[in-house]
PDB file of C-alpha atoms in Angstrom:
ATOM      1  CA  MET A  39     -32.796 -55.861  -0.061  1.00  0.00           C
ATOM      2  CA  ALA A  40     -32.436 -59.650  -0.486  1.00  0.00           C
ATOM      3  CA  CYS A  41     -34.181 -61.564   2.285  1.00  0.00           C
ATOM      4  CA  THR A  42     -33.294 -65.145   3.228  1.00  0.00           C
ATOM      5  CA  ASP A  43     -36.185 -67.556   2.684  1.00  0.00           C
ATOM      6  CA  THR A  44     -37.805 -69.280   5.665  1.00  0.00           C
ATOM      7  CA  HIS A  45     -36.585 -72.790   4.727  1.00  0.00           C
ATOM      8  CA  THR A  46     -32.950 -71.678   4.701  1.00  0.00           C
ATOM      9  CA  LEU A  47     -33.352 -69.873   8.017  1.00  0.00           C
ATOM     10  CA  VAL A  48     -34.934 -72.907   9.683  1.00  0.00           C
ATOM     11  CA  GLU A  49     -32.495 -75.487   8.337  1.00  0.00           C
ATOM     12  CA  THR A  50     -29.512 -73.315   9.247  1.00  0.00           C
ATOM     13  CA  GLU A  51     -30.614 -73.429  12.881  1.00  0.00           C
ATOM     14  CA  ILE A  52     -31.503 -77.131  12.730  1.00  0.00           C
ATOM     15  CA  GLY A  53     -27.980 -77.755  11.510  1.00  0.00           C
ATOM     16  CA  LYS A  54     -26.724 -76.510  14.879  1.00  0.00           C
ATOM     17  CA  VAL A  55     -28.510 -79.300  16.793  1.00  0.00           C
ATOM     18  CA  ALA A  56     -26.105 -81.584  18.635  1.00  0.00           C
ATOM     19  CA  THR A  57     -25.393 -84.927  16.940  1.00  0.00           C
ATOM     20  CA  GLN A  58     -27.049 -87.042  19.651  1.00  0.00           C
ATOM     21  CA  TYR A  59     -30.387 -85.316  18.975  1.00  0.00           C
ATOM     22  CA  ARG A  60     -30.329 -85.595  15.167  1.00  0.00           C
ATOM     23  CA  GLU A  61     -32.446 -88.779  15.250  1.00  0.00           C
ATOM     24  CA  ALA A  62     -35.057 -87.315  17.631  1.00  0.00           C
ATOM     25  CA  THR A  63     -37.759 -86.809  15.001  1.00  0.00           C
ATOM     26  CA  ARG A  64     -40.367 -85.401  17.373  1.00  0.00           C
ATOM     27  CA  PHE A  65     -37.895 -82.920  18.827  1.00  0.00           C
ATOM     28  CA  LEU A  66     -36.779 -81.843  15.349  1.00  0.00           C
ATOM     29  CA  ALA A  67     -40.391 -81.494  14.195  1.00  0.00           C
ATOM     30  CA  MET A  68     -41.207 -79.295  17.181  1.00  0.00           C
ATOM     31  CA  ALA A  69     -38.041 -77.238  16.641  1.00  0.00           C
ATOM     32  CA  ARG A  70     -38.904 -76.732  12.956  1.00  0.00           C
ATOM     33  CA  ALA A  71     -42.435 -75.650  13.874  1.00  0.00           C
ATOM     34  CA  TYR A  72     -41.260 -72.974  16.316  1.00  0.00           C
ATOM     35  CA  LEU A  73     -38.344 -71.899  14.157  1.00  0.00           C
ATOM     36  CA  GLY A  74     -40.712 -71.631  11.190  1.00  0.00           C
ATOM     37  CA  GLN A  75     -42.824 -69.065  13.026  1.00  0.00           C
ATOM     38  CA  LEU A  76     -39.724 -67.071  13.924  1.00  0.00           C
ATOM     39  CA  ALA A  77     -38.495 -67.283  10.333  1.00  0.00           C
ATOM     40  CA  GLU A  78     -41.836 -65.959   9.026  1.00  0.00           C
ATOM     41  CA  ALA A  79     -41.616 -63.015  11.426  1.00  0.00           C
ATOM     42  CA  HIS A  80     -38.007 -62.369  10.379  1.00  0.00           C
ATOM     43  CA  LEU A  81     -38.998 -62.422   6.702  1.00  0.00           C
ATOM     44  CA  SER A  82     -41.856 -59.982   7.321  1.00  0.00           C
ATOM     45  CA  PHE A  83     -39.537 -57.510   9.059  1.00  0.00           C
ATOM     46  CA  CYS A  84     -36.951 -57.905   6.309  1.00  0.00           C
ATOM     47  CA  GLU A  85     -39.493 -57.167   3.571  1.00  0.00           C
ATOM     48  CA  ILE A  86     -40.606 -53.997   5.357  1.00  0.00           C
ATOM     49  CA  LEU A  87     -37.285 -52.413   4.410  1.00  0.00           C
ATOM     50  CA  ASP A  88     -38.151 -52.752   0.713  1.00  0.00           C
ATOM     51  CA  HIS A  89     -41.056 -50.356   1.239  1.00  0.00           C
ATOM     52  CA  PHE A  90     -38.661 -47.717   2.595  1.00  0.00           C
ATOM     53  CA  ASP A  91     -36.248 -47.639  -0.325  1.00  0.00           C
ATOM     54  CA  ILE A  92     -35.822 -43.981  -1.282  1.00  0.00           C
ATOM     55  CA  ASP A  93     -35.806 -44.943  -4.981  1.00  0.00           C
ATOM     56  CA  THR A  94     -39.127 -46.808  -4.929  1.00  0.00           C
ATOM     57  CA  ALA A  95     -41.069 -45.635  -1.865  1.00  0.00           C
ATOM     58  CA  VAL A  96     -44.253 -43.661  -2.474  1.00  0.00           C
ATOM     59  CA  GLY A  97     -46.870 -41.909  -0.382  1.00  0.00           C
ATOM     60  CA  ASP A  98     -46.640 -42.516   3.355  1.00  0.00           C
ATOM     61  CA  GLN A  99     -43.462 -44.583   3.026  1.00  0.00           C
ATOM     62  CA  LEU A 100     -41.686 -41.655   1.373  1.00  0.00           C
ATOM     63  CA  THR A 101     -43.098 -39.316   4.028  1.00  0.00           C
ATOM     64  CA  ILE A 102     -41.586 -41.478   6.780  1.00  0.00           C
ATOM     65  CA  ILE A 103     -38.209 -41.453   5.014  1.00  0.00           C
ATOM     66  CA  GLY A 104     -38.441 -37.670   4.768  1.00  0.00           C
ATOM     67  CA  LYS A 105     -39.152 -37.324   8.483  1.00  0.00           C
ATOM     68  CA  ALA A 106     -36.189 -39.570   9.292  1.00  0.00           C
ATOM     69  CA  LEU A 107     -33.988 -37.307   7.143  1.00  0.00           C
ATOM     70  CA  GLY A 108     -35.328 -34.162   8.795  1.00  0.00           C
ATOM     71  CA  TRP A 109     -37.105 -33.032   5.630  1.00  0.00           C
ATOM     72  CA  PRO A 110     -40.908 -33.177   6.069  1.00  0.00           C
ATOM     73  CA  ARG A 111     -43.369 -32.741   3.234  1.00  0.00           C
ATOM     74  CA  CYS A 112     -44.750 -29.419   4.491  1.00  0.00           C
ATOM     75  CA  HIS A 113     -42.771 -26.228   5.174  1.00  0.00           C
ATOM     76  CA  CYS A 114     -44.302 -23.117   6.739  1.00  0.00           C
ATOM     77  CA  ALA A 115     -42.334 -20.702   4.555  1.00  0.00           C
ATOM     78  CA  GLY A 116     -41.713 -23.116   1.721  1.00  0.00           C
ATOM     79  CA  GLN A 117     -43.129 -21.275  -1.279  1.00  0.00           C
ATOM     80  CA  ARG A 118     -42.504 -17.805  -2.613  1.00  0.00           C
ATOM     81  CA  ARG A 119     -45.797 -15.959  -2.988  1.00  0.00           C
ATOM     82  CA  PRO A 120     -46.649 -15.715  -6.714  1.00  0.00           C
ATOM     83  CA  VAL A 121     -46.939 -12.178  -8.037  1.00  0.00           C
ATOM     84  CA  PHE A 122     -48.806 -10.741 -10.989  1.00  0.00           C
ATOM     85  CA  GLY A 123     -47.049 -11.327 -14.281  1.00  0.00           C
ATOM     86  CA  PHE A 124     -46.876 -13.559 -17.314  1.00  0.00           C
ATOM     87  CA  ASP A 125     -44.414 -16.163 -18.505  1.00  0.00           C
ATOM     88  CA  CYS A 126     -42.705 -15.450 -21.817  1.00  0.00           C
ATOM     89  CA  SER A 127     -44.118 -17.837 -24.415  1.00  0.00           C
ATOM     90  CA  THR A 128     -41.300 -17.591 -26.951  1.00  0.00           C
ATOM     91  CA  PRO A 129     -38.161 -19.771 -26.803  1.00  0.00           C
ATOM     92  CA  SER A 130     -35.928 -16.704 -27.184  1.00  0.00           C
ATOM     93  CA  CYS A 131     -36.444 -15.550 -23.588  1.00  0.00           C
ATOM     94  CA  ASP A 132     -35.727 -17.142 -20.238  1.00  0.00           C
ATOM     95  CA  ALA A 133     -38.296 -18.315 -17.731  1.00  0.00           C
ATOM     96  CA  PRO A 134     -39.150 -15.836 -14.946  1.00  0.00           C
ATOM     97  CA  ALA A 135     -36.668 -15.609 -12.094  1.00  0.00           C
ATOM     98  CA  VAL A 136     -39.538 -15.414  -9.583  1.00  0.00           C
ATOM     99  CA  PRO A 137     -42.911 -17.215  -9.656  1.00  0.00           C
ATOM    100  CA  VAL A 138     -45.552 -15.344 -11.625  1.00  0.00           C
ATOM    101  CA  ALA A 139     -49.223 -16.047 -12.242  1.00  0.00           C
ATOM    102  CA  GLY A 140     -52.020 -14.504 -14.237  1.00  0.00           C
ATOM    103  CA  PHE A 141     -54.993 -12.412 -13.197  1.00  0.00           C
ATOM    104  CA  CYS A 142     -56.678 -14.876 -10.834  1.00  0.00           C
ATOM    105  CA  GLU A 143     -53.932 -16.816  -9.048  1.00  0.00           C
ATOM    106  CA  ALA A 144     -51.490 -14.009  -8.195  1.00  0.00           C
ATOM    107  CA  GLU A 145     -51.247 -10.919  -6.019  1.00  0.00           C
ATOM    108  CA  TRP A 146     -49.792  -7.487  -6.667  1.00  0.00           C
ATOM    109  CA  ASP A 147     -46.283  -7.273  -5.310  1.00  0.00           C
ATOM    110  CA  CYS A 148     -47.194  -4.563  -2.806  1.00  0.00           C
ATOM    111  CA  GLY A 149     -45.958  -5.929   0.486  1.00  0.00           C
ATOM    112  CA  GLY A 150     -47.224  -8.822   2.547  1.00  0.00           C
ATOM    113  CA  PRO A 151     -45.399 -12.057   3.328  1.00  0.00           C
ATOM    114  CA  ASP A 152     -42.809 -13.097   0.784  1.00  0.00           C
ATOM    115  CA  PHE A 153     -43.317 -16.791   1.516  1.00  0.00           C
ATOM    116  CA  ILE A 154     -46.312 -19.025   2.208  1.00  0.00           C
ATOM    117  CA  GLU A 155     -46.727 -22.678   3.203  1.00  0.00           C
ATOM    118  CA  PHE A 156     -45.758 -25.354   0.709  1.00  0.00           C
ATOM    119  CA  CYS A 157     -46.334 -29.121   0.825  1.00  0.00           C
ATOM    120  CA  PHE A 158     -44.644 -31.609  -1.490  1.00  0.00           C
ATOM    121  CA  THR A 159     -47.602 -33.401  -3.085  1.00  0.00           C
ATOM    122  CA  ASP A 160     -45.538 -34.678  -6.018  1.00  0.00           C
ATOM    123  CA  ASP A 161     -43.620 -37.768  -4.860  1.00  0.00           C
ATOM    124  CA  GLU A 162     -40.979 -37.438  -7.586  1.00  0.00           C
ATOM    125  CA  LEU A 163     -40.172 -33.831  -6.704  1.00  0.00           C
ATOM    126  CA  TYR A 164     -40.067 -34.765  -3.014  1.00  0.00           C
ATOM    127  CA  ARG A 165     -37.818 -37.746  -3.799  1.00  0.00           C
ATOM    128  CA  ARG A 166     -35.308 -35.505  -5.611  1.00  0.00           C
ATOM    129  CA  PHE A 167     -35.026 -33.263  -2.569  1.00  0.00           C
ATOM    130  CA  LEU A 168     -34.580 -36.261  -0.264  1.00  0.00           C
ATOM    131  CA  LYS A 169     -31.779 -37.701  -2.401  1.00  0.00           C
ATOM    132  CA  ALA A 170     -29.904 -34.399  -2.270  1.00  0.00           C
ATOM    133  CA  ARG A 171     -30.579 -34.208   1.472  1.00  0.00           C
ATOM    134  CA  VAL A 172     -28.934 -37.616   1.997  1.00  0.00           C
ATOM    135  CA  ILE A 173     -25.723 -36.315   0.408  1.00  0.00           C
ATOM    136  CA  ALA A 174     -25.876 -33.097   2.436  1.00  0.00           C
ATOM    137  CA  LEU A 175     -26.207 -35.045   5.701  1.00  0.00           C
ATOM    138  CA  THR A 176     -22.935 -36.840   4.964  1.00  0.00           C
ATOM    139  CA  GLY A 177     -21.175 -33.462   4.813  1.00  0.00           C
ATOM    140  CA  ASP A 178     -19.670 -34.261   1.411  1.00  0.00           C
ATOM    141  CA  TYR A 179     -18.684 -30.772   0.225  1.00  0.00           C
ATOM    142  CA  ARG A 180     -16.368 -32.045  -2.500  1.00  0.00           C
ATOM    143  CA  ARG A 181     -17.090 -31.349  -6.162  1.00  0.00           C
ATOM    144  CA  SER A 182     -18.272 -34.942  -6.560  1.00  0.00           C
ATOM    145  CA  GLY A 183     -20.770 -34.581  -3.707  1.00  0.00           C
ATOM    146  CA  VAL A 184     -22.076 -31.229  -4.929  1.00  0.00           C
ATOM    147  CA  THR A 185     -22.407 -32.547  -8.488  1.00  0.00           C
ATOM    148  CA  ALA A 186     -24.243 -35.685  -7.342  1.00  0.00           C
ATOM    149  CA  ALA A 187     -26.697 -33.639  -5.265  1.00  0.00           C
ATOM    150  CA  SER A 188     -27.207 -31.170  -8.128  1.00  0.00           C
ATOM    151  CA  ARG A 189     -28.035 -33.958 -10.548  1.00  0.00           C
ATOM    152  CA  ALA A 190     -30.373 -35.571  -8.035  1.00  0.00           C
ATOM    153  CA  LEU A 191     -32.273 -32.264  -7.903  1.00  0.00           C
ATOM    154  CA  PHE A 192     -32.082 -31.037 -11.482  1.00  0.00           C
ATOM    155  CA  GLY A 193     -31.139 -33.961 -13.706  1.00  0.00           C
ATOM    156  CA  GLU A 194     -28.133 -35.359 -15.516  1.00  0.00           C
ATOM    157  CA  HIS A 195     -27.067 -32.068 -17.134  1.00  0.00           C
ATOM    158  CA  ALA A 196     -26.657 -30.132 -13.880  1.00  0.00           C
ATOM    159  CA  ALA A 197     -23.087 -28.971 -13.257  1.00  0.00           C
ATOM    160  CA  ILE A 198     -20.980 -26.623 -11.176  1.00  0.00           C
ATOM    161  CA  LEU A 199     -20.954 -23.502 -13.338  1.00  0.00           C
ATOM    162  CA  ARG A 200     -18.630 -21.307 -11.338  1.00  0.00           C
ATOM    163  CA  GLU A 201     -16.651 -21.348  -8.103  1.00  0.00           C
ATOM    164  CA  THR A 202     -15.408 -18.150  -6.485  1.00  0.00           C
ATOM    165  CA  PRO A 203     -14.447 -17.451  -2.871  1.00  0.00           C
ATOM    166  CA  ALA A 204     -17.500 -18.244  -0.710  1.00  0.00           C
ATOM    167  CA  VAL A 205     -19.826 -18.527  -3.743  1.00  0.00           C
ATOM    168  CA  LEU A 206     -20.975 -21.691  -5.509  1.00  0.00           C
ATOM    169  CA  VAL A 207     -22.974 -21.407  -8.757  1.00  0.00           C
ATOM    170  CA  ILE A 208     -24.938 -24.415 -10.014  1.00  0.00           C
ATOM    171  CA  ALA A 209     -26.226 -24.629 -13.593  1.00  0.00           C
ATOM    172  CA  THR A 210     -29.411 -26.698 -13.746  1.00  0.00           C
ATOM    173  CA  GLY A 211     -28.988 -27.661 -17.401  1.00  0.00           C
ATOM    174  CA  ARG A 212     -32.702 -27.085 -17.993  1.00  0.00           C
ATOM    175  CA  LEU A 213     -35.461 -24.584 -17.303  1.00  0.00           C
ATOM    176  CA  LEU A 214     -37.065 -24.975 -13.906  1.00  0.00           C
ATOM    177  CA  SER A 215     -40.797 -25.428 -13.525  1.00  0.00           C
ATOM    178  CA  GLN A 216     -42.930 -22.730 -11.923  1.00  0.00           C
ATOM    179  CA  VAL A 217     -43.157 -24.888  -8.793  1.00  0.00           C
ATOM    180  CA  GLU A 218     -39.368 -25.191  -8.624  1.00  0.00           C
ATOM    181  CA  ILE A 219     -38.998 -21.429  -9.083  1.00  0.00           C
ATOM    182  CA  ALA A 220     -41.464 -20.873  -6.246  1.00  0.00           C
ATOM    183  CA  ILE A 221     -39.545 -23.133  -3.841  1.00  0.00           C
ATOM    184  CA  ALA A 222     -36.044 -22.293  -5.099  1.00  0.00           C
ATOM    185  CA  HIS A 223     -34.913 -21.032  -1.682  1.00  0.00           C
ATOM    186  CA  LEU A 224     -35.279 -24.617  -0.417  1.00  0.00           C
ATOM    187  CA  PHE A 225     -32.508 -25.863  -2.702  1.00  0.00           C
ATOM    188  CA  GLY A 226     -29.850 -24.467  -0.406  1.00  0.00           C
ATOM    189  CA  GLN A 227     -31.321 -26.386   2.527  1.00  0.00           C
ATOM    190  CA  VAL A 228     -30.785 -29.787   0.900  1.00  0.00           C
ATOM    191  CA  MET A 229     -27.596 -29.129  -1.078  1.00  0.00           C
ATOM    192  CA  PRO A 230     -24.205 -30.026   0.459  1.00  0.00           C
ATOM    193  CA  VAL A 231     -22.972 -26.442   0.701  1.00  0.00           C
ATOM    194  CA  ALA A 232     -20.197 -25.781   3.209  1.00  0.00           C
ATOM    195  CA  PRO A 233     -20.843 -23.250   6.008  1.00  0.00           C
ATOM    196  CA  GLY A 234     -20.051 -19.721   4.868  1.00  0.00           C
ATOM    197  CA  VAL A 235     -20.570 -20.520   1.186  1.00  0.00           C
ATOM    198  CA  ARG A 236     -23.430 -18.849  -0.700  1.00  0.00           C
ATOM    199  CA  LEU A 237     -25.337 -20.938  -3.225  1.00  0.00           C
ATOM    200  CA  LYS A 238     -26.606 -19.541  -6.528  1.00  0.00           C
ATOM    201  CA  ILE A 239     -28.776 -21.377  -9.052  1.00  0.00           C
ATOM    202  CA  TRP A 240     -28.723 -20.542 -12.753  1.00  0.00           C
ATOM    203  CA  GLN A 241     -31.135 -22.061 -15.262  1.00  0.00           C
ATOM    204  CA  SER A 242     -30.978 -22.410 -19.043  1.00  0.00           C
ATOM    205  CA  GLN A 243     -32.830 -23.990 -21.940  1.00  0.00           C
ATOM    206  CA  GLY A 244     -30.528 -26.994 -22.025  1.00  0.00           C
ATOM    207  CA  PRO A 245     -26.976 -27.854 -20.902  1.00  0.00           C
ATOM    208  CA  ALA A 246     -24.824 -24.804 -20.249  1.00  0.00           C
ATOM    209  CA  PHE A 247     -22.232 -23.546 -22.731  1.00  0.00           C
ATOM    210  CA  GLY A 248     -18.983 -25.344 -22.053  1.00  0.00           C
ATOM    211  CA  PHE A 249     -17.050 -28.484 -22.794  1.00  0.00           C
ATOM    212  CA  GLY A 250     -16.898 -31.862 -21.075  1.00  0.00           C
ATOM    213  CA  ALA A 251     -19.404 -34.115 -19.314  1.00  0.00           C
ATOM    214  CA  GLY A 252     -22.635 -32.301 -18.515  1.00  0.00           C
ATOM    215  CA  TRP A 253     -21.896 -29.298 -20.758  1.00  0.00           C
ATOM    216  CA  GLY A 254     -23.638 -28.307 -23.983  1.00  0.00           C
ATOM    217  CA  GLY A 255     -20.630 -27.699 -26.194  1.00  0.00           C
ATOM    218  CA  PHE A 256     -19.925 -24.754 -28.488  1.00  0.00           C
ATOM    219  CA  CYS A 257     -22.993 -24.758 -30.749  1.00  0.00           C
ATOM    220  CA  ALA A 258     -25.787 -26.237 -28.637  1.00  0.00           C
ATOM    221  CA  GLY A 259     -24.688 -24.853 -25.263  1.00  0.00           C
ATOM    222  CA  ALA A 260     -27.075 -22.398 -23.615  1.00  0.00           C
ATOM    223  CA  PHE A 261     -26.163 -19.328 -21.569  1.00  0.00           C
ATOM    224  CA  PRO A 262     -27.669 -19.687 -18.072  1.00  0.00           C
ATOM    225  CA  SER A 263     -29.431 -16.900 -16.181  1.00  0.00           C
ATOM    226  CA  PRO A 264     -29.820 -16.620 -12.386  1.00  0.00           C
ATOM    227  CA  ILE A 265     -33.009 -17.235 -10.450  1.00  0.00           C
ATOM    228  CA  ALA A 266     -33.988 -15.554  -7.192  1.00  0.00           C
ATOM    229  CA  LEU A 267     -33.301 -17.667  -4.097  1.00  0.00           C
ATOM    230  CA  ASN A 268     -34.350 -15.184  -1.410  1.00  0.00           C
TER     231      ASN A 268
END
């Protein structure tokens, strides 16, 4: 935010001095000295706000913003446990609907907890969730609010794919990363989804088939496929 410089702050207050004291040089010098200290303190507090801008904050500053929004970096059941499997390496197939890993990093899907702890170590991923969370906290369940939150999370090609009674389907307009697949159940906690409405997320290798802003058109449009949220 724009902060007023110390000179302007001091002289604004000096301008309020009664006329009969305008020639009292010693009094004015003392007033400027004390007002200058107050102006420096005011400027310091004002500049603090720049470090807590959700668009530019990093590290601890972003963590503090997240706490204020009720969205901490770490979540006890934040990540779906990766299971044994392999990602398809050819462009003709979709990314896995659940997180998979190779021989060393995964477990056999034979019971055990479905979710494990997850901490947002990537500031940009964390920032995207916080931006969607801001919209959700306003309770803006309109198409414009849902679209804005979707694009904050997934990018400019995200769009509302389908609306049916009590179901909202979002097309991401891109393939999600393995990390995003693993934490996909968290999307519904930061999206502005009205009570009683079920959220579904569909991914694709580019903007979804359709016409208009955010859609891929007839030839380049991709056909989305659902991912597992729970």
